[in-house]
CSV table of C-alpha atoms in Angstrom, one decimal:
chain,number,residue,atom,x,y,z
A,1343,MET,CA,115.6,-21.1,23.7
A,1344,ARG,CA,114.5,-21.8,20.2
A,1345,LYS,CA,116.9,-23.4,17.8
A,1346,ALA,CA,119.1,-20.9,16.0
A,1347,ASN,CA,118.6,-22.5,12.6
A,1348,ILE,CA,115.1,-21.1,12.2
A,1349,LEU,CA,117.0,-17.8,11.3
A,1350,SER,CA,119.4,-19.4,8.9
A,1351,ASP,CA,118.0,-17.4,6.0
A,1352,ASN,CA,118.8,-14.1,7.8
A,1353,ARG,CA,122.5,-13.9,8.4
A,1354,VAL,CA,122.2,-10.4,10.0
A,1355,ALA,CA,119.7,-11.7,12.6
A,1356,GLN,CA,121.8,-14.7,13.4
A,1357,GLU,CA,124.9,-12.7,13.9
A,1358,LEU,CA,123.1,-10.5,16.4
A,1359,ILE,CA,121.6,-13.5,18.2
A,1360,ASP,CA,125.1,-14.9,18.5
A,1361,LYS,CA,126.3,-11.7,20.0
A,1362,PHE,CA,123.6,-11.8,22.6
A,1363,ASN,CA,124.2,-15.4,23.4
A,1364,GLN,CA,128.0,-14.8,23.7
A,1365,LYS,CA,127.4,-11.6,25.8
A,1366,LYS,CA,129.4,-9.7,23.3
A,1367,ALA,CA,126.6,-7.2,22.5
A,1368,VAL,CA,126.7,-3.6,23.7
A,1369,ILE,CA,123.2,-2.6,24.9
A,1370,GLY,CA,121.8,1.0,25.2
A,1371,VAL,CA,118.9,2.2,27.3
A,1372,ILE,CA,117.4,5.6,26.6
A,1373,GLY,CA,115.7,7.1,29.6
A,1374,LEU,CA,117.2,6.4,33.1
A,1375,GLY,CA,114.0,6.7,35.2
A,1376,TYR,CA,111.9,4.1,37.0
A,1377,VAL,CA,111.9,1.8,34.0
A,1378,GLY,CA,115.2,2.5,32.3
A,1379,LEU,CA,117.7,2.4,35.2
A,1380,PRO,CA,116.5,-1.0,36.6
A,1381,LEU,CA,116.6,-2.4,33.1
A,1382,ALA,CA,120.1,-1.1,32.5
A,1383,VAL,CA,121.3,-2.6,35.8
A,1384,GLU,CA,119.8,-6.0,35.0
A,1385,LYS,CA,121.4,-6.0,31.5
A,1386,ALA,CA,124.8,-5.1,33.0
A,1387,LYS,CA,124.4,-7.7,35.7
A,1388,SER,CA,123.9,-10.3,33.0
A,1389,GLY,CA,127.3,-9.6,31.5
A,1390,TYR,CA,126.6,-7.0,28.9
A,1391,LYS,CA,128.3,-3.6,28.5
A,1392,VAL,CA,125.5,-1.1,28.9
A,1393,LEU,CA,125.3,2.5,27.9
A,1394,GLY,CA,122.5,4.6,29.5
A,1395,PHE,CA,121.3,7.7,27.8
A,1396,ASP,CA,119.5,10.6,29.4
A,1397,ILE,CA,118.9,14.3,28.7
A,1398,GLN,CA,119.2,15.1,32.4
A,1399,GLN,CA,122.9,15.8,33.3
A,1400,LYS,CA,122.1,15.3,37.0
A,1401,ARG,CA,120.9,11.7,36.5
A,1402,VAL,CA,123.9,10.9,34.3
A,1403,ASP,CA,126.3,12.3,36.9
A,1404,MET,CA,124.7,10.3,39.7
A,1405,VAL,CA,124.8,7.1,37.8
A,1406,ASN,CA,128.5,7.6,36.8
A,1407,SER,CA,129.2,8.3,40.5
A,1408,GLY,CA,127.5,5.1,41.5
A,1409,ILE,CA,124.7,7.1,43.3
A,1410,ASN,CA,121.3,5.4,43.2
A,1411,TYR,CA,118.0,7.3,42.9
A,1412,ILE,CA,115.5,4.5,42.1
A,1413,GLY,CA,114.1,2.4,44.9
A,1414,ASP,CA,114.0,-0.8,42.9
A,1415,VAL,CA,117.8,-0.6,42.3
A,1416,VAL,CA,120.2,-2.0,44.9
A,1417,ASP,CA,122.8,0.7,45.8
A,1418,ALA,CA,125.7,-1.7,46.0
A,1419,GLU,CA,124.9,-3.4,42.7
A,1420,LEU,CA,124.8,-0.1,40.9
A,1421,LYS,CA,128.2,1.0,42.3
A,1422,GLU,CA,129.8,-2.3,41.4
A,1423,LEU,CA,128.5,-2.2,37.8
A,1424,VAL,CA,129.6,1.4,37.3
A,1425,PHE,CA,133.1,1.0,38.9
A,1426,SER,CA,133.7,-2.3,37.0
A,1427,GLY,CA,133.0,-0.5,33.7
A,1428,LYS,CA,129.9,-2.6,32.9
A,1429,LEU,CA,127.5,0.4,33.1
A,1430,GLU,CA,128.0,3.9,32.0
A,1431,ALA,CA,125.6,6.9,31.5
A,1432,THR,CA,125.9,9.7,29.0
A,1433,THR,CA,124.1,12.6,27.5
A,1434,ASP,CA,126.0,12.1,24.2
A,1435,TYR,CA,123.6,10.5,21.8
A,1436,ASP,CA,126.3,10.1,19.2
A,1437,ARG,CA,127.4,7.1,21.3
A,1438,ILE,CA,124.3,5.2,20.1
A,1439,SER,CA,126.5,4.3,17.2
A,1440,GLU,CA,128.4,2.0,19.6
A,1441,VAL,CA,125.5,-0.2,20.6
A,1442,ASP,CA,124.1,-3.3,19.1
A,1443,ALA,CA,120.7,-2.9,20.7
A,1444,VAL,CA,118.8,0.0,22.3
A,1445,ALA,CA,115.7,0.1,24.5
A,1446,ILE,CA,113.5,3.2,24.5
A,1447,CYS,CA,112.2,3.8,28.1
A,1448,VAL,CA,111.0,7.4,28.0
A,1449,PRO,CA,107.8,9.0,29.4
A,1450,THR,CA,104.5,8.8,27.4
A,1451,PRO,CA,102.3,11.3,29.3
A,1452,LEU,CA,99.0,12.8,28.3
A,1453,ASP,CA,98.7,16.4,27.0
A,1454,LYS,CA,96.2,18.9,28.4
A,1455,HIS,CA,93.5,17.5,26.1
A,1456,GLN,CA,94.0,14.0,27.6
A,1457,GLN,CA,95.6,12.8,24.4
A,1458,PRO,CA,98.8,10.7,24.1
A,1459,ASP,CA,102.0,12.7,24.0
A,1460,ILE,CA,104.5,10.5,22.2
A,1461,SER,CA,107.0,13.4,21.5
A,1462,TYR,CA,109.6,11.8,23.8
A,1463,VAL,CA,109.3,8.5,21.8
A,1464,GLU,CA,109.6,10.4,18.5
A,1465,ALA,CA,112.6,12.4,19.7
A,1466,SER,CA,114.4,9.3,20.9
A,1467,THR,CA,113.7,7.5,17.7
A,1468,ARG,CA,115.0,10.3,15.6
A,1469,GLU,CA,118.2,10.3,17.7
A,1470,ILE,CA,118.5,6.5,17.0
A,1471,ALA,CA,117.8,7.0,13.3
A,1472,LYS,CA,120.8,9.4,13.0
A,1473,ARG,CA,123.1,6.6,14.2
A,1474,LEU,CA,121.2,3.5,13.1
A,1475,HIS,CA,123.4,0.8,11.6
A,1476,ARG,CA,123.0,-2.6,10.0
A,1477,GLY,CA,122.5,-5.4,12.5
A,1478,MET,CA,120.9,-3.2,15.3
A,1479,LEU,CA,117.9,-4.0,17.5
A,1480,VAL,CA,115.5,-1.3,18.7
A,1481,VAL,CA,112.9,-2.1,21.3
A,1482,LEU,CA,110.2,0.3,22.5
A,1483,GLU,CA,109.3,-0.3,26.1
A,1484,SER,CA,107.3,2.9,26.8
A,1485,THR,CA,103.6,2.3,27.2
A,1486,THR,CA,101.6,3.6,24.3
A,1487,TYR,CA,98.6,3.0,22.0
A,1488,PRO,CA,98.5,0.1,19.6
A,1489,GLY,CA,100.2,0.9,16.3
A,1490,THR,CA,102.9,3.2,17.7
A,1491,THR,CA,105.8,0.9,16.9
A,1492,GLU,CA,104.8,0.3,13.3
A,1493,GLU,CA,103.1,3.6,12.5
A,1494,VAL,CA,105.5,6.0,14.3
A,1495,VAL,CA,108.9,4.4,15.1
A,1496,LYS,CA,109.3,2.1,12.1
A,1497,PRO,CA,108.9,4.9,9.4
A,1498,ILE,CA,111.4,7.1,11.2
A,1499,LEU,CA,114.0,4.3,11.3
A,1500,GLU,CA,113.4,3.2,7.7
A,1501,SER,CA,113.8,6.8,6.5
A,1502,THR,CA,117.5,6.0,6.7
A,1503,GLY,CA,117.2,3.5,3.8
A,1504,LEU,CA,117.7,0.5,6.1
A,1505,VAL,CA,114.8,-2.1,6.0
A,1506,CYS,CA,113.2,-3.4,9.1
A,1507,GLY,CA,113.5,-7.1,9.5
A,1508,ARG,CA,116.4,-7.3,7.1
A,1509,ASP,CA,118.9,-4.7,8.0
A,1510,PHE,CA,117.7,-3.8,11.5
A,1511,PHE,CA,115.2,-5.3,14.0
A,1512,LEU,CA,112.3,-3.6,15.8
A,1513,ALA,CA,110.0,-4.8,18.6
A,1514,PHE,CA,107.7,-3.7,21.3
A,1515,SER,CA,108.2,-5.1,24.8
A,1516,PRO,CA,106.1,-3.3,27.5
A,1517,GLU,CA,107.7,-2.4,30.8
A,1518,ARG,CA,106.2,-4.1,33.8
A,1519,VAL,CA,107.5,-2.1,36.8
A,1520,ASP,CA,105.7,-2.1,40.1
A,1521,PRO,CA,107.6,0.2,42.4
A,1522,GLY,CA,108.0,-1.2,45.9
A,1523,ASN,CA,106.9,-4.7,45.0
A,1524,LYS,CA,108.9,-7.1,47.2
A,1525,GLN,CA,108.2,-10.2,45.1
A,1526,TYR,CA,108.4,-9.2,41.5
A,1527,ASN,CA,110.9,-6.9,39.9
A,1528,THR,CA,112.5,-6.3,36.5
A,1529,LYS,CA,114.5,-9.5,36.8
A,1530,ASN,CA,111.8,-12.0,37.5
A,1531,THR,CA,108.7,-10.6,36.0
A,1532,PRO,CA,107.6,-12.4,32.7
A,1533,LYS,CA,108.3,-10.4,29.6
A,1534,VAL,CA,106.1,-10.0,26.5
A,1535,VAL,CA,107.8,-9.4,23.2
A,1536,GLY,CA,106.2,-8.6,19.8
A,1537,GLY,CA,108.4,-7.9,16.8
A,1538,VAL,CA,107.5,-6.4,13.4
A,1539,THR,CA,108.7,-9.6,11.7
A,1540,LYS,CA,109.6,-13.1,12.9
A,1541,TYR,CA,113.3,-12.1,12.8
A,1542,CYS,CA,112.6,-9.0,14.9
A,1543,THR,CA,110.7,-11.1,17.5
A,1544,GLU,CA,113.4,-13.7,17.8
A,1545,VAL,CA,116.2,-11.3,18.1
A,1546,ALA,CA,114.5,-9.3,20.8
A,1547,ALA,CA,113.3,-12.4,22.7
A,1548,THR,CA,116.9,-13.7,22.7
A,1549,MET,CA,118.2,-10.6,24.3
A,1550,TYR,CA,115.6,-10.7,27.1
A,1551,ARG,CA,116.1,-14.4,27.6
A,1552,ASN,CA,119.8,-13.7,28.3
A,1553,VAL,CA,118.9,-11.0,30.8
A,1554,LEU,CA,115.7,-12.0,32.7
A,1555,GLU,CA,114.7,-14.9,34.8
A,1556,GLY,CA,111.0,-14.6,34.1
A,1557,GLU,CA,109.4,-16.2,31.0
A,1558,VAL,CA,109.8,-14.4,27.7
A,1559,PHE,CA,106.4,-14.7,26.0
A,1560,THR,CA,106.3,-13.9,22.3
A,1561,VAL,CA,103.3,-12.6,20.4
A,1562,SER,CA,102.5,-12.1,16.8
A,1563,SER,CA,103.0,-8.4,16.4
A,1564,PRO,CA,103.9,-5.1,18.3
A,1565,ARG,CA,100.2,-4.2,18.2
A,1566,VAL,CA,99.3,-7.3,20.2
A,1567,ALA,CA,102.0,-6.4,22.8
A,1568,GLU,CA,101.0,-2.8,22.9
A,1569,MET,CA,97.3,-3.7,23.5
A,1570,GLU,CA,98.3,-6.4,26.0
A,1571,LYS,CA,100.0,-3.7,28.2
A,1572,LEU,CA,96.9,-1.5,28.0
A,1573,LEU,CA,94.7,-4.4,29.0
A,1574,GLU,CA,96.8,-5.1,32.1
A,1575,ASN,CA,96.3,-1.6,33.4
A,1576,ILE,CA,92.8,-1.1,32.2
A,1577,PHE,CA,91.8,-4.3,34.1
A,1578,ARG,CA,93.0,-2.6,37.3
A,1579,HIS,CA,91.5,0.7,36.3
A,1580,VAL,CA,88.0,-0.7,35.9
A,1581,ASN,CA,88.1,-3.0,39.0
A,1582,ILE,CA,89.4,-0.2,41.2
A,1583,ALA,CA,86.6,2.0,40.0
A,1584,LEU,CA,84.2,-0.8,41.0
A,1585,ALA,CA,85.8,-0.9,44.5
A,1586,ASN,CA,85.5,2.9,44.8
A,1587,GLU,CA,81.9,2.9,43.8
A,1588,MET,CA,81.2,0.1,46.3
A,1589,ALA,CA,83.0,2.2,49.0
A,1590,ILE,CA,80.7,5.2,48.3
A,1591,LEU,CA,77.6,3.1,48.4
A,1592,CYS,CA,78.7,1.2,51.5
A,1593,ASN,CA,79.3,4.4,53.3
A,1594,LYS,CA,75.8,5.6,52.5
A,1595,MET,CA,74.4,2.3,53.7
A,1596,GLY,CA,76.5,2.2,56.9
A,1597,ILE,CA,78.5,-0.9,55.8
A,1598,ASP,CA,82.2,-1.3,56.2
A,1599,VAL,CA,83.5,-1.9,52.6
A,1600,TRP,CA,86.8,-3.2,53.8
A,1601,GLU,CA,85.0,-6.0,55.8
A,1602,VAL,CA,82.9,-6.7,52.7
A,1603,ILE,CA,86.0,-7.2,50.5
A,1604,GLU,CA,87.7,-9.4,53.1
A,1605,ALA,CA,84.6,-11.6,53.2
A,1606,ALA,CA,84.5,-11.8,49.4
A,1607,LYS,CA,88.2,-12.8,49.3
A,1608,THR,CA,87.3,-16.1,51.0
A,1609,LYS,CA,85.9,-17.3,47.7
A,1610,PRO,CA,88.6,-19.4,46.1
A,1611,TYR,CA,87.5,-18.8,42.5
A,1612,GLY,CA,85.8,-16.1,40.5
A,1613,PHE,CA,86.9,-13.1,42.7
A,1614,MET,CA,90.0,-11.0,42.8
A,1615,ALA,CA,90.3,-8.4,45.5
A,1616,PHE,CA,90.7,-4.7,44.5
A,1617,TYR,CA,90.6,-1.9,47.1
A,1618,PRO,CA,89.1,1.6,47.1
A,1619,GLY,CA,91.2,4.6,47.9
A,1620,PRO,CA,91.5,8.4,47.5
A,1621,GLY,CA,92.1,8.1,43.7
A,1622,LEU,CA,94.5,6.6,41.3
A,1623,GLY,CA,98.2,7.3,41.2
A,1624,GLY,CA,101.4,6.2,39.5
A,1625,HIS,CA,102.8,6.3,36.0
A,1626,CYS,CA,100.4,3.8,34.4
A,1627,ILE,CA,96.9,3.3,35.6
A,1628,PRO,CA,95.7,7.0,35.7
A,1629,ILE,CA,97.1,7.5,32.2
A,1630,ASP,CA,97.2,4.4,30.1
A,1631,PRO,CA,93.4,3.9,29.6
A,1632,PHE,CA,93.3,7.2,27.8
A,1633,TYR,CA,95.7,5.9,25.1
A,1634,LEU,CA,93.1,3.3,24.2
A,1635,THR,CA,90.0,5.6,24.4
A,1636,TRP,CA,91.9,8.0,22.1
A,1637,LYS,CA,92.9,5.4,19.6
A,1638,ALA,CA,89.4,3.8,19.6
A,1639,ARG,CA,87.9,7.0,18.1
A,1640,GLU,CA,89.9,6.2,14.9
A,1641,TYR,CA,87.7,3.1,14.7
A,1642,ASP,CA,84.5,5.0,15.5
A,1643,TYR,CA,84.1,3.2,18.8
A,1644,HIS,CA,83.4,4.7,22.2
A,1645,THR,CA,85.0,2.9,25.1
A,1646,ARG,CA,82.1,3.5,27.5
A,1647,LEU,CA,83.1,1.2,30.4
A,1648,ILE,CA,86.7,2.5,30.5
A,1649,GLU,CA,85.6,6.1,30.4
A,1650,LEU,CA,83.0,5.6,33.1
A,1651,ALA,CA,85.6,3.9,35.3
A,1652,GLY,CA,87.8,7.0,34.7
A,1653,GLU,CA,85.0,9.3,35.9
A,1654,ILE,CA,84.6,7.3,39.1
A,1655,ASN,CA,88.3,7.2,39.9
A,1656,ASN,CA,88.9,10.8,39.1
A,1657,TYR,CA,86.0,11.8,41.4
A,1658,MET,CA,87.6,10.1,44.5
A,1659,PRO,CA,89.8,13.0,45.6
A,1660,GLU,CA,86.8,15.2,45.5
A,1661,TYR,CA,84.8,12.6,47.4
A,1662,VAL,CA,87.5,12.5,50.1
A,1663,VAL,CA,87.3,16.2,50.6
A,1664,GLU,CA,83.5,16.1,50.7
A,1665,ARG,CA,83.7,13.4,53.4
A,1666,ALA,CA,86.3,15.4,55.3
A,1667,MET,CA,84.1,18.5,55.3
A,1668,LYS,CA,81.2,16.5,56.7
A,1669,LEU,CA,83.4,15.0,59.4
A,1670,LEU,CA,84.5,18.4,60.5
A,1671,ASN,CA,80.9,19.7,60.4
A,1672,LYS,CA,80.0,17.0,62.9
A,1673,GLN,CA,82.6,18.5,65.2
A,1674,LYS,CA,81.0,22.0,64.6
A,1675,LYS,CA,84.1,23.1,62.6
A,1676,ALA,CA,84.2,24.7,59.2
A,1677,MET,CA,86.7,23.5,56.6
A,1678,SER,CA,88.0,27.0,56.2
A,1679,GLY,CA,90.7,27.6,58.8
A,1680,SER,CA,90.8,24.0,60.0
A,1681,LYS,CA,94.2,22.4,60.5
A,1682,ILE,CA,94.4,19.2,58.4
A,1683,LEU,CA,97.4,16.8,58.5
A,1684,LEU,CA,97.8,14.4,55.5
A,1685,LEU,CA,99.7,11.2,56.3
A,1686,GLY,CA,101.4,10.2,53.1
A,1687,VAL,CA,101.7,11.9,49.7
A,1688,ALA,CA,103.3,9.0,47.7
A,1689,TYR,CA,100.8,7.3,45.4
A,1690,LYS,CA,101.2,3.9,47.2
A,1691,ASN,CA,102.6,2.7,50.4
A,1692,ASP,CA,106.3,2.4,51.2
A,1693,ILE,CA,107.7,4.2,48.2
A,1694,ASP,CA,108.8,7.8,47.4
A,1695,ASP,CA,107.0,8.1,44.1
A,1696,ILE,CA,104.5,11.0,43.9
A,1697,ARG,CA,103.6,10.7,40.2
A,1698,GLU,CA,99.9,11.3,39.7
A,1699,SER,CA,99.4,10.8,43.4
A,1700,PRO,CA,95.8,11.3,44.5
A,1701,ALA,CA,97.1,12.8,47.8
A,1702,LEU,CA,98.3,15.8,45.9
A,1703,LYS,CA,94.9,16.3,44.4
A,1704,VAL,CA,93.3,16.0,47.8
A,1705,LEU,CA,95.8,18.6,49.1
A,1706,SER,CA,94.9,21.1,46.4
A,1707,LEU,CA,91.2,20.7,46.9
A,1708,LEU,CA,91.6,21.2,50.7
A,1709,GLU,CA,93.6,24.3,50.1
A,1710,GLU,CA,91.0,25.6,47.7
A,1711,GLU,CA,88.6,25.3,50.7
A,1712,ALA,CA,91.0,27.4,52.7
A,1713,ALA,CA,92.0,24.6,55.0
A,1714,LEU,CA,95.5,24.8,56.6
A,1715,VAL,CA,97.2,21.7,55.3
A,1716,SER,CA,100.4,20.1,56.3
A,1717,TYR,CA,101.8,16.6,55.5
A,1718,HIS,CA,104.0,13.9,56.9
A,1719,ASP,CA,105.7,11.3,54.6
A,1720,PRO,CA,108.8,9.5,55.7
A,1721,TYR,CA,109.6,8.7,52.1
A,1722,VAL,CA,109.0,12.2,50.6
A,1723,PRO,CA,110.7,14.8,52.7
A,1724,GLU,CA,109.8,17.6,50.3
A,1725,PHE,CA,108.2,18.2,46.9
A,1726,THR,CA,107.0,21.0,44.6
A,1727,TRP,CA,103.4,20.9,43.4
A,1728,LYS,CA,101.7,23.6,41.2
A,1729,GLY,CA,104.6,26.0,41.8
A,1730,ARG,CA,104.5,25.7,45.6
A,1731,HIS,CA,107.1,24.0,47.7
A,1732,TYR,CA,106.0,21.6,50.6
A,1733,THR,CA,108.1,20.1,53.3
A,1734,SER,CA,107.2,17.1,55.5
A,1735,VAL,CA,106.5,17.9,59.1
A,1736,GLU,CA,107.8,15.8,61.9
A,1737,LEU,CA,105.2,13.4,63.3
A,1738,THR,CA,105.2,14.6,66.9
A,1739,GLU,CA,102.4,14.4,69.5
A,1740,GLU,CA,101.9,18.1,69.2
A,1741,VAL,CA,101.5,18.0,65.4
A,1742,VAL,CA,99.0,15.2,65.5
A,1743,SER,CA,97.0,16.4,68.5
A,1744,SER,CA,96.7,19.9,67.2
A,1745,ALA,CA,95.3,18.9,63.9
A,1746,ASP,CA,91.5,19.2,63.6
A,1747,LEU,CA,91.6,16.2,61.2
A,1748,VAL,CA,94.2,13.6,60.2
A,1749,ILE,CA,93.6,12.1,56.7
A,1750,ILE,CA,95.5,8.9,55.9
A,1751,THR,CA,96.1,9.3,52.2
A,1752,THR,CA,98.9,6.7,51.9
A,1753,GLY,CA,99.2,3.6,54.0
A,1754,HIS,CA,102.9,3.6,54.8
A,1755,THR,CA,103.6,0.6,57.0
A,1756,VAL,CA,106.4,2.3,58.9
A,1757,ILE,CA,103.9,4.7,60.6
A,1758,ASP,CA,102.6,3.6,64.0
A,1759,TYR,CA,98.8,4.0,63.5
A,1760,ASP,CA,98.0,3.0,67.1
A,1761,TRP,CA,100.1,6.0,68.2
A,1762,VAL,CA,98.4,8.3,65.6
A,1763,VAL,CA,94.9,7.3,66.7
A,1764,LYS,CA,95.8,7.7,70.3
A,1765,HIS,CA,96.9,11.3,69.9
A,1766,ALA,CA,94.6,12.5,67.1
A,1767,ARG,CA,91.3,14.2,67.6
A,1768,LEU,CA,89.8,12.8,64.4
A,1769,VAL,CA,91.1,10.4,61.7
A,1770,PHE,CA,89.8,9.8,58.2
A,1771,ASP,CA,91.4,6.6,56.9
A,1772,THR,CA,91.2,6.3,53.1
A,1773,ARG,CA,93.5,3.3,53.0
A,1774,ASN,CA,92.3,1.0,55.8
A,1775,ALA,CA,95.7,1.6,57.4
A,1776,THR,CA,94.1,1.5,60.9
A,1777,LYS,CA,92.6,-2.0,60.5
A,1778,GLY,CA,94.8,-3.3,63.2
A,1779,VAL,CA,94.1,-0.6,65.7
A,1780,VAL,CA,91.9,-2.0,68.5
A,1781,ASP,CA,90.9,1.1,70.4
A,1782,THR,CA,89.7,3.7,67.9
A,1783,ALA,CA,87.7,5.6,70.5
A,1784,ASN,CA,85.0,6.4,68.0
A,1785,LYS,CA,87.2,8.9,66.2
A,1786,VAL,CA,88.4,6.8,63.2
A,1787,TYR,CA,86.2,7.0,60.0
A,1788,LYS,CA,87.0,4.9,57.0
A,1789,LEU,CA,86.5,5.5,53.3
């Protein structure tokens, strides 16, 4: 930790740093979803009193009852923190006045024009501004376009008459949540922090150093931290598009793209493996690149590579359905009226998160072609999509054998793919989930 005397000329900053170091600070978290609840739990585990804010009464009631609804949170830890009084949830935003620091962890979706919707960030900031007090830290964690912290959040907070960097402190520190990751979580993932001023940066970094095990890496401004987050996700976005395009070409050439990738992985430098699939899913990669393409127009620049990658990735659900149609045709079956079983609707394996899941897009496209679609997902027993409610079917021999085509859209590791292949008539594997199946009996086709 840096020496405290570098802030000797800002008594307000030093007092807040002392509160963090002595674990006397009360910390608030706005938004108790996939990012906010794990963050609130880690802050409470570190010894701070934590107040979680959410507009959904159901979430608040569950937290206050010690009931967990996020996979990356340990049930027993949540109960212990709640019942010991370290963590409390509320819908009463007036209680923001009780906190010394608050993190904004709300959604930043795209609107129907594929433009950033930061209305949740703005609304949360206005709620904070109503209760903003001297000696308070505000950190935006929601992924957004470069400039949001200084151009949107800061003016709202300074409309109170308090000055950023002198009376209160403001920083951007992007969330890095990978649902289902067994190695890295909120606690041990390195954290990037960029404050509006040097005082803002140091105050925010001190809080995170007292909470997290991972390195806290400081940058020169919120804009750098905002852009860094986008680069992380655009890097994956572009490389996944390359893998998807390779999959399409390899299929046309009669080459197994999965074998190609495994061979390329043997190179110990200059190559990082990315894998094709039925499309992009999750709360970041399908959305974040559009923040930058939108912002780039302000600088009269067209992000050609990013947008082309988006076109390729967005096409994949359609490609999957086209391939499925051809596979059925080979069996002298029409798509219309065919029984199709989707294995998995979560956006990645071994989690229950269906946000932006490509499996849902595949499902819709199949239904548009009048296919009779059912699904099985051990992590998603039911869901509602485009006004229709779906329920997972039991994975029985009758269900599998009666399907004209089984499409593996999520590679959940708890599913016995040897058993599935044995009983299925035809399998289209978009995730390479059947790679360990020895006897495919010429009825397994890969992406």
